[in-house]
Amino acid sequence: MRRHAEGAGLDDVVIFNTCSVTAEAVRQARQSIRRTKRERPDAKIIVTGCAAQIDPKQFSEMEEVSSILGNQEKLEAKSFQSLSLDGAERVQVNDIFSVTETAGHLIDGFGERARAFVQIQNGCNHRCTFCIIPYGRGNSRSVPMGEVVEQIKNLVNRGYNEVVLTGVDITSYGEDLPGNPTLGVLAQKILKLVPDLPRLRISSIDSIEVDEPLYDAIIGDKRVMPHLHLSLQAGDNMILKRMKRRHMREDAIEFATRVKKARPEMVYGADIIAGFPTETDAMFENSLRLVKECDLTWLHVFPYSEREGTPAAKMPPVAKAIRKERAQTLRKLGEEQVLKLMSSKIGKSANILVERAVDGIATGHSEQFIPVKLFGNFKAGEIVHATLNAIDEQVMTASPTSKR
């Protein structure tokens, strides 16, 4: 989007790429738009992303907003070129379900970022009862394997040492491609055809959709980082059914146990919703128990948020105060799990990808996604072998032993 805007000669412009996962995300976007216009009254404000795709009217009614682009339009140079013309259409949002391909988005860098994010898939074919995202992103569509591999080769040649595979529902990768290649097949292709890639990280996955090729890649190649983020959402079977999820709590436990048995250093993060409609205290306790049973660490906890137009919004709600309380309880448990993990790593070695280095202090993440602080002269993007020494407010300090 930045490149398209620059190419169209749009200089004094602020682009808001909005989220619509929760009502709070939309509220904060609107608040930020108003604040930005006060701070930069002469700047043109372009709003795009999922919230703009789903409900462009709410942004068109804001006098601070100059233009609104849909999720497909934001990826097209012609959209930005049209904004540079007098009389440009203010709202450019088409039917996202008419999009059948993921737009070509090969880029050669990520500014100052140390790790590269490669989108291999967009959209979602599932209809979880709480989720509005398919209406913002459309149906699932995948980037052909050859394009993915080529982009990763280019990024490695430019010095990136870690690549993260991302998407809306990446375990559905390949369902729309000839031959129906899976995420596991893609991962194995990347590992084989890009041998110089030091670290491959896989973002959020649906564990129930992990096939044997993906399982083999995860446990069989050390270049796949030992950290998986699981889309679990709840730990109670009745709630999972009402969410229209595709797994039961037993499936999550079986997957986590199987992978960890084969690769003991594996750690897990997870998405969990607190206070989903009809959730009782006993049901919530099942979610708390799942954290321990799957040995989860990095938790993304969301108090349930009603999204108009979803089936869950019509279900008997849990009081907002209870949702908030349960979310706090989950977050506290998650922090305890992270502390337990960090404590077990004191005195152990790790390879740290440096993501930021300023005035002799470098920060980054280990293979297990532990945030680490190093002291010394390092450059963003390099991998440093270090000994983890101590815990300092949810961050570990480390002593470097060598650079990669």
Coordinates of C-alpha atoms in Angstrom, one line a residue:
M1 CA 0.0 0.0 0.0
R2 CA 2.8 2.4 0.8
R3 CA 4.5 1.6 -2.5
H4 CA 1.3 2.1 -4.4
A5 CA 0.6 5.4 -2.6
E6 CA 4.1 6.7 -3.4
G7 CA 3.9 5.6 -7.0
A8 CA 0.7 7.5 -7.4
G9 CA 2.3 10.7 -6.0
L10 CA 0.2 10.7 -2.8
D11 CA 2.5 12.4 -0.3
D12 CA 0.6 13.9 2.7
V13 CA -1.5 10.8 3.3
V14 CA -2.3 8.5 6.3
I15 CA -3.5 5.0 5.5
F16 CA -5.5 3.2 8.2
N17 CA -5.6 -0.6 7.6
T18 CA -8.4 -1.5 10.0
C19 CA -9.3 -4.6 11.9
S20 CA -12.8 -5.9 12.6
V21 CA -12.1 -8.9 14.9
T22 CA -13.8 -7.1 17.8
A23 CA -16.1 -4.1 18.2
E24 CA -13.3 -2.6 20.3
A25 CA -10.9 -2.8 17.3
V26 CA -13.3 -0.8 15.2
R27 CA -13.9 1.8 18.0
Q28 CA -10.2 2.3 18.4
A29 CA -9.7 2.7 14.6
R30 CA -12.4 5.5 14.5
Q31 CA -10.8 7.1 17.6
S32 CA -7.3 7.0 16.0
I33 CA -8.7 8.5 12.7
R34 CA -10.2 11.5 14.6
R35 CA -7.0 12.0 16.6
T36 CA -4.8 11.9 13.5
K37 CA -6.9 14.4 11.7
R38 CA -6.6 16.8 14.7
E39 CA -2.8 16.3 14.7
R40 CA -2.4 16.5 10.9
P41 CA -5.4 18.6 9.6
D42 CA -4.0 18.9 6.1
A43 CA -3.3 15.1 5.6
K44 CA -5.7 13.0 3.5
I45 CA -6.9 9.9 5.4
I46 CA -7.5 6.7 3.5
V47 CA -9.3 3.9 5.4
T48 CA -9.1 0.3 4.3
G49 CA -8.9 -3.2 5.8
C50 CA -11.6 -5.5 7.2
A51 CA -13.7 -2.9 9.0
A52 CA -13.9 -0.7 5.9
Q53 CA -14.7 -3.7 3.7
I54 CA -17.5 -4.9 6.0
D55 CA -19.1 -1.6 6.8
P56 CA -17.8 1.2 4.6
K57 CA -20.8 3.4 5.5
Q58 CA -19.6 4.0 9.0
F59 CA -16.3 5.5 7.7
S60 CA -18.0 7.4 4.8
E61 CA -20.0 9.3 7.4
M62 CA -16.8 10.5 9.1
E63 CA -15.8 13.9 7.8
E64 CA -12.2 13.2 8.6
V65 CA -12.0 10.4 6.0
S66 CA -11.0 11.3 2.4
S67 CA -11.3 7.8 0.8
I68 CA -12.3 4.3 1.6
L69 CA -10.8 1.2 -0.2
G70 CA -11.9 -2.4 0.1
N71 CA -9.5 -5.2 0.9
Q72 CA -9.0 -6.1 -2.8
E73 CA -8.8 -2.5 -3.9
K74 CA -6.0 -1.7 -1.4
L75 CA -3.7 -4.1 -3.1
E76 CA -4.2 -2.6 -6.6
A77 CA -2.0 0.3 -7.9
K78 CA -4.9 1.7 -10.0
S79 CA -6.9 2.3 -6.8
F80 CA -4.3 4.7 -5.5
Q81 CA -3.7 6.3 -8.9
S82 CA -7.4 7.1 -9.1
L83 CA -7.2 8.9 -5.7
S84 CA -4.7 11.3 -7.1
L85 CA -7.2 12.5 -9.7
D86 CA -9.9 15.2 -9.1
G87 CA -13.4 13.8 -8.7
A88 CA -12.1 10.3 -7.6
E89 CA -14.8 8.0 -6.2
R90 CA -14.7 8.3 -2.5
V91 CA -15.8 4.8 -1.7
Q92 CA -14.1 1.9 -3.6
V93 CA -15.4 -1.3 -2.0
N94 CA -16.5 -4.2 -4.1
D95 CA -17.8 -7.7 -3.3
I96 CA -14.9 -9.5 -1.6
F97 CA -16.6 -12.9 -2.3
S98 CA -16.1 -12.3 -6.1
V99 CA -12.3 -12.4 -5.6
T100 CA -10.9 -15.8 -6.6
E101 CA -7.2 -15.2 -6.5
T102 CA -4.8 -13.8 -4.0
A103 CA -3.2 -10.7 -5.6
G104 CA 0.4 -10.8 -6.5
H105 CA 2.2 -9.2 -3.6
L106 CA 5.9 -10.1 -4.0
I107 CA 8.0 -7.5 -2.3
D108 CA 11.7 -7.3 -1.8
G109 CA 11.9 -6.1 1.8
F110 CA 10.1 -5.0 5.0
G111 CA 11.8 -1.7 5.8
E112 CA 13.7 -2.1 9.1
R113 CA 12.1 -5.4 10.0
A114 CA 14.4 -8.3 10.8
R115 CA 12.0 -11.1 9.9
A116 CA 9.9 -11.3 6.8
F117 CA 6.2 -12.2 6.7
V118 CA 5.1 -14.1 3.6
Q119 CA 1.3 -14.2 3.0
I120 CA 0.6 -17.6 1.5
Q121 CA -3.2 -17.5 1.8
N122 CA -6.1 -15.1 2.3
G123 CA -9.8 -15.5 3.2
C124 CA -11.6 -18.3 5.0
N125 CA -14.2 -21.0 3.9
H126 CA -15.3 -21.7 7.5
R127 CA -18.0 -20.0 9.3
C128 CA -17.3 -19.9 13.0
T129 CA -20.4 -18.5 14.8
F130 CA -18.4 -15.7 16.4
C131 CA -16.4 -14.6 13.4
I132 CA -17.0 -11.7 11.0
I133 CA -13.6 -12.1 9.2
P134 CA -14.8 -14.0 6.1
Y135 CA -17.0 -11.1 5.3
G136 CA -13.9 -8.9 5.3
R137 CA -11.5 -11.2 3.6
G138 CA -13.7 -13.4 1.4
N139 CA -13.3 -17.1 0.6
S140 CA -10.0 -18.9 1.0
R141 CA -7.5 -18.5 -1.8
S142 CA -3.9 -19.5 -2.0
V143 CA -0.7 -18.3 -3.5
P144 CA 0.8 -20.9 -5.9
M145 CA 3.8 -22.8 -4.4
G146 CA 6.2 -21.6 -7.0
E147 CA 5.5 -17.9 -6.2
V148 CA 5.9 -18.5 -2.4
V149 CA 9.2 -20.3 -2.9
E150 CA 10.5 -17.6 -5.2
Q151 CA 9.6 -14.8 -2.8
I152 CA 11.3 -16.6 0.1
K153 CA 14.5 -17.1 -2.1
N154 CA 14.5 -13.4 -2.8
L155 CA 14.1 -12.5 0.8
V156 CA 16.9 -14.9 1.9
N157 CA 19.1 -13.4 -0.8
R158 CA 18.4 -9.9 0.7
G159 CA 19.6 -11.1 4.1
Y160 CA 16.5 -12.2 5.9
N161 CA 17.2 -15.0 8.3
E162 CA 13.7 -15.8 9.4
V163 CA 10.5 -16.1 7.3
V164 CA 7.0 -16.3 8.8
L165 CA 4.2 -18.0 6.8
T166 CA 1.0 -16.1 7.3
G167 CA -2.6 -16.0 6.2
V168 CA -6.1 -16.0 7.6
D169 CA -6.5 -19.8 7.7
I170 CA -3.2 -21.2 6.5
T171 CA -4.0 -24.8 7.2
S172 CA -6.6 -24.5 4.5
Y173 CA -3.7 -23.7 2.1
G174 CA -3.9 -25.3 -1.4
E175 CA -7.6 -26.3 -1.4
D176 CA -8.1 -24.0 -4.4
L177 CA -4.9 -24.8 -6.3
P178 CA -4.4 -27.5 -8.9
G179 CA -3.5 -30.8 -7.2
N180 CA -4.6 -29.5 -3.8
P181 CA -1.2 -29.1 -2.2
T182 CA -1.3 -28.7 1.5
L183 CA 0.5 -26.5 4.0
G184 CA 2.7 -29.4 4.8
V185 CA 3.7 -30.0 1.2
L186 CA 4.4 -26.3 0.8
A187 CA 6.6 -26.3 4.0
Q188 CA 8.6 -29.2 2.8
K189 CA 9.1 -27.6 -0.6
I190 CA 10.4 -24.4 1.0
L191 CA 12.8 -26.3 3.3
K192 CA 14.1 -28.3 0.3
L193 CA 14.3 -25.6 -2.3
V194 CA 15.6 -22.8 0.0
P195 CA 18.4 -24.6 1.9
D196 CA 20.0 -21.3 2.9
L197 CA 16.9 -20.2 4.9
P198 CA 18.0 -20.5 8.6
R199 CA 14.5 -20.2 10.2
L200 CA 11.0 -20.9 9.1
R201 CA 8.2 -19.9 11.4
I202 CA 4.6 -21.0 11.0
S203 CA 1.9 -18.7 12.2
S204 CA -1.5 -19.6 13.6
I205 CA -2.8 -23.0 12.6
D206 CA -5.9 -25.1 13.1
S207 CA -4.4 -28.2 14.7
I208 CA -7.2 -30.5 13.5
E209 CA -6.1 -29.7 9.9
V210 CA -2.4 -30.6 10.4
D211 CA -1.6 -33.4 7.9
E212 CA 1.3 -35.8 8.0
P213 CA 3.6 -33.8 5.7
L214 CA 3.2 -30.8 8.0
Y215 CA 3.7 -32.9 11.1
D216 CA 6.9 -34.4 9.5
A217 CA 8.2 -30.9 8.7
I218 CA 7.5 -29.6 12.2
I219 CA 9.2 -32.4 14.0
G220 CA 11.8 -33.4 11.4
D221 CA 13.5 -30.1 10.5
K222 CA 15.2 -27.9 13.1
R223 CA 14.8 -24.9 10.8
V224 CA 11.1 -25.0 11.6
M225 CA 10.9 -23.0 14.8
P226 CA 9.7 -24.9 17.9
H227 CA 6.8 -22.5 18.5
L228 CA 3.3 -23.0 17.2
H229 CA 0.3 -20.8 17.7
L230 CA -2.9 -22.8 17.9
S231 CA -6.3 -21.5 17.0
L232 CA -8.2 -23.2 20.0
Q233 CA -10.7 -20.5 21.1
A234 CA -12.1 -22.6 24.0
G235 CA -11.5 -25.7 26.1
D236 CA -15.1 -26.9 26.5
N237 CA -16.7 -29.2 24.0
M238 CA -20.1 -27.7 24.2
I239 CA -18.8 -24.2 23.6
L240 CA -16.6 -25.5 20.8
K241 CA -19.7 -26.9 19.1
R242 CA -21.6 -23.7 19.6
M243 CA -18.7 -21.8 18.1
K244 CA -18.9 -24.3 15.1
R245 CA -15.2 -25.2 15.5
R246 CA -13.9 -28.3 13.9
H247 CA -12.1 -29.8 16.9
M248 CA -12.9 -31.0 20.4
R249 CA -10.7 -30.4 23.4
E250 CA -9.4 -34.0 23.2
D251 CA -8.2 -33.3 19.7
A252 CA -6.2 -30.3 20.9
I253 CA -4.6 -32.2 23.8
E254 CA -3.8 -35.2 21.5
F255 CA -2.0 -32.9 18.9
A256 CA -0.1 -30.9 21.5
T257 CA 1.0 -34.1 23.3
R258 CA 2.0 -35.9 20.1
V259 CA 4.2 -33.0 18.8
K260 CA 5.8 -32.4 22.1
K261 CA 6.6 -36.1 22.6
A262 CA 8.4 -36.1 19.2
R263 CA 10.0 -32.6 19.7
P264 CA 10.3 -31.8 23.5
E265 CA 11.4 -28.2 22.9
M266 CA 8.1 -27.3 21.2
V267 CA 6.1 -24.5 22.9
Y268 CA 2.6 -23.4 22.1
G269 CA 0.7 -20.2 22.0
A270 CA -3.1 -20.1 21.5
D271 CA -6.1 -17.9 20.9
I272 CA -8.8 -18.2 23.6
I273 CA -12.1 -16.4 23.8
A274 CA -13.4 -15.7 27.3
G275 CA -17.1 -15.4 28.0
F276 CA -18.6 -16.8 24.8
P277 CA -22.4 -16.8 24.9
T278 CA -23.8 -19.5 27.3
E279 CA -20.4 -20.2 28.9
T280 CA -20.9 -21.3 32.5
D281 CA -18.2 -21.3 35.2
A282 CA -17.7 -25.0 34.7
M283 CA -17.2 -24.5 31.0
F284 CA -14.7 -21.7 31.6
E285 CA -12.8 -24.0 34.0
N286 CA -12.4 -26.4 31.1
S287 CA -10.6 -23.6 29.2
L288 CA -8.4 -23.0 32.2
R289 CA -7.6 -26.7 32.4
L290 CA -6.8 -26.8 28.7
V291 CA -3.9 -24.3 29.2
K292 CA -2.2 -26.8 31.5
E293 CA -3.2 -29.9 29.6
C294 CA -1.7 -28.5 26.4
D295 CA 1.1 -26.7 28.2
L296 CA 0.2 -23.4 26.5
T297 CA 2.4 -20.3 27.0
W298 CA 1.8 -17.3 24.8
L299 CA -1.9 -16.7 25.1
H300 CA -3.9 -14.3 23.0
V301 CA -7.0 -13.8 25.1
F302 CA -10.1 -12.0 23.9
P303 CA -13.2 -11.2 25.9
Y304 CA -16.0 -12.2 23.6
S305 CA -17.2 -9.3 21.5
E306 CA -20.6 -9.4 19.7
R307 CA -20.3 -8.9 16.0
E308 CA -23.5 -7.9 14.3
G309 CA -24.5 -10.4 11.6
T310 CA -22.9 -13.4 13.3
P311 CA -25.0 -16.3 14.8
A312 CA -23.2 -16.0 18.2
A313 CA -24.6 -12.4 18.5
K314 CA -28.1 -14.0 18.8
M315 CA -27.1 -16.4 21.6
P316 CA -27.7 -15.7 25.3
P317 CA -24.8 -13.5 26.3
V318 CA -22.5 -13.7 29.3
A319 CA -22.4 -10.4 31.3
K320 CA -19.6 -8.2 30.1
A321 CA -18.1 -7.9 33.6
I322 CA -17.8 -11.7 33.8
R323 CA -16.2 -11.8 30.3
K324 CA -13.6 -9.2 31.5
E325 CA -13.0 -11.1 34.7
R326 CA -12.5 -14.4 32.9
A327 CA -10.2 -12.8 30.4
Q328 CA -8.0 -11.4 33.2
T329 CA -7.9 -14.8 34.8
L330 CA -6.8 -16.4 31.6
R331 CA -4.1 -13.8 31.0
K332 CA -2.8 -14.2 34.5
L333 CA -2.5 -18.0 33.9
G334 CA -0.8 -17.3 30.6
E335 CA 1.8 -15.1 32.3
E336 CA 2.4 -17.8 34.9
Q337 CA 3.0 -20.3 32.1
V338 CA 5.4 -18.0 30.3
L339 CA 7.3 -17.4 33.6
K340 CA 7.5 -21.2 34.1
L341 CA 9.0 -21.6 30.6
M342 CA 11.5 -18.8 31.1
S343 CA 12.6 -20.2 34.4
S344 CA 13.3 -23.5 32.9
K345 CA 15.6 -21.9 30.3
I346 CA 17.9 -20.1 32.7
G347 CA 21.5 -21.2 32.0
K348 CA 20.4 -22.8 28.7
S349 CA 21.6 -21.7 25.2
A350 CA 19.4 -20.2 22.5
N351 CA 19.8 -18.6 19.1
I352 CA 18.4 -15.1 19.1
L353 CA 17.2 -13.3 16.0
V354 CA 18.1 -9.6 16.6
E355 CA 15.1 -7.5 15.7
R356 CA 16.2 -4.1 17.1
A357 CA 19.6 -2.8 18.1
V358 CA 20.1 0.7 19.6
D359 CA 23.0 2.1 21.7
G360 CA 24.5 -1.3 22.6
I361 CA 21.2 -2.9 23.5
A362 CA 19.7 -5.5 21.2
T363 CA 16.3 -7.2 21.5
G364 CA 14.9 -10.2 19.7
H365 CA 13.3 -13.6 20.1
S366 CA 14.6 -17.1 20.6
E367 CA 13.5 -20.1 18.6
Q368 CA 10.7 -20.7 21.1
F369 CA 9.6 -17.0 20.8
I370 CA 11.0 -16.0 24.1
P371 CA 11.8 -12.2 24.1
V372 CA 15.4 -11.7 24.8
K373 CA 17.6 -8.7 25.6
L374 CA 21.3 -8.7 24.7
F375 CA 24.1 -6.2 25.5
G376 CA 26.6 -5.5 22.8
N377 CA 27.0 -4.2 19.2
F378 CA 24.7 -6.2 17.0
K379 CA 22.7 -5.5 13.8
A380 CA 19.0 -6.2 13.2
G381 CA 18.6 -9.4 11.3
E382 CA 21.6 -11.3 12.6
I383 CA 21.3 -14.5 14.7
V384 CA 23.3 -14.6 17.9
H385 CA 24.0 -17.7 19.9
A386 CA 23.7 -16.8 23.5
T387 CA 23.2 -18.1 27.1
L388 CA 19.9 -17.1 28.8
N389 CA 20.8 -15.7 32.2
A390 CA 17.8 -14.2 34.0
I391 CA 14.3 -12.9 33.7
D392 CA 13.6 -9.2 33.7
E393 CA 9.9 -8.3 33.5
Q394 CA 8.7 -10.8 31.0
V395 CA 12.0 -10.6 29.0
M396 CA 15.1 -12.7 29.4
T397 CA 18.6 -11.3 29.4
A398 CA 21.3 -13.2 27.7
S399 CA 25.1 -13.3 27.2
P400 CA 26.3 -13.7 23.6
T401 CA 28.6 -16.6 22.9
S402 CA 28.8 -16.2 19.1
K403 CA 27.1 -14.8 16.0
R404 CA 25.7 -16.9 13.3

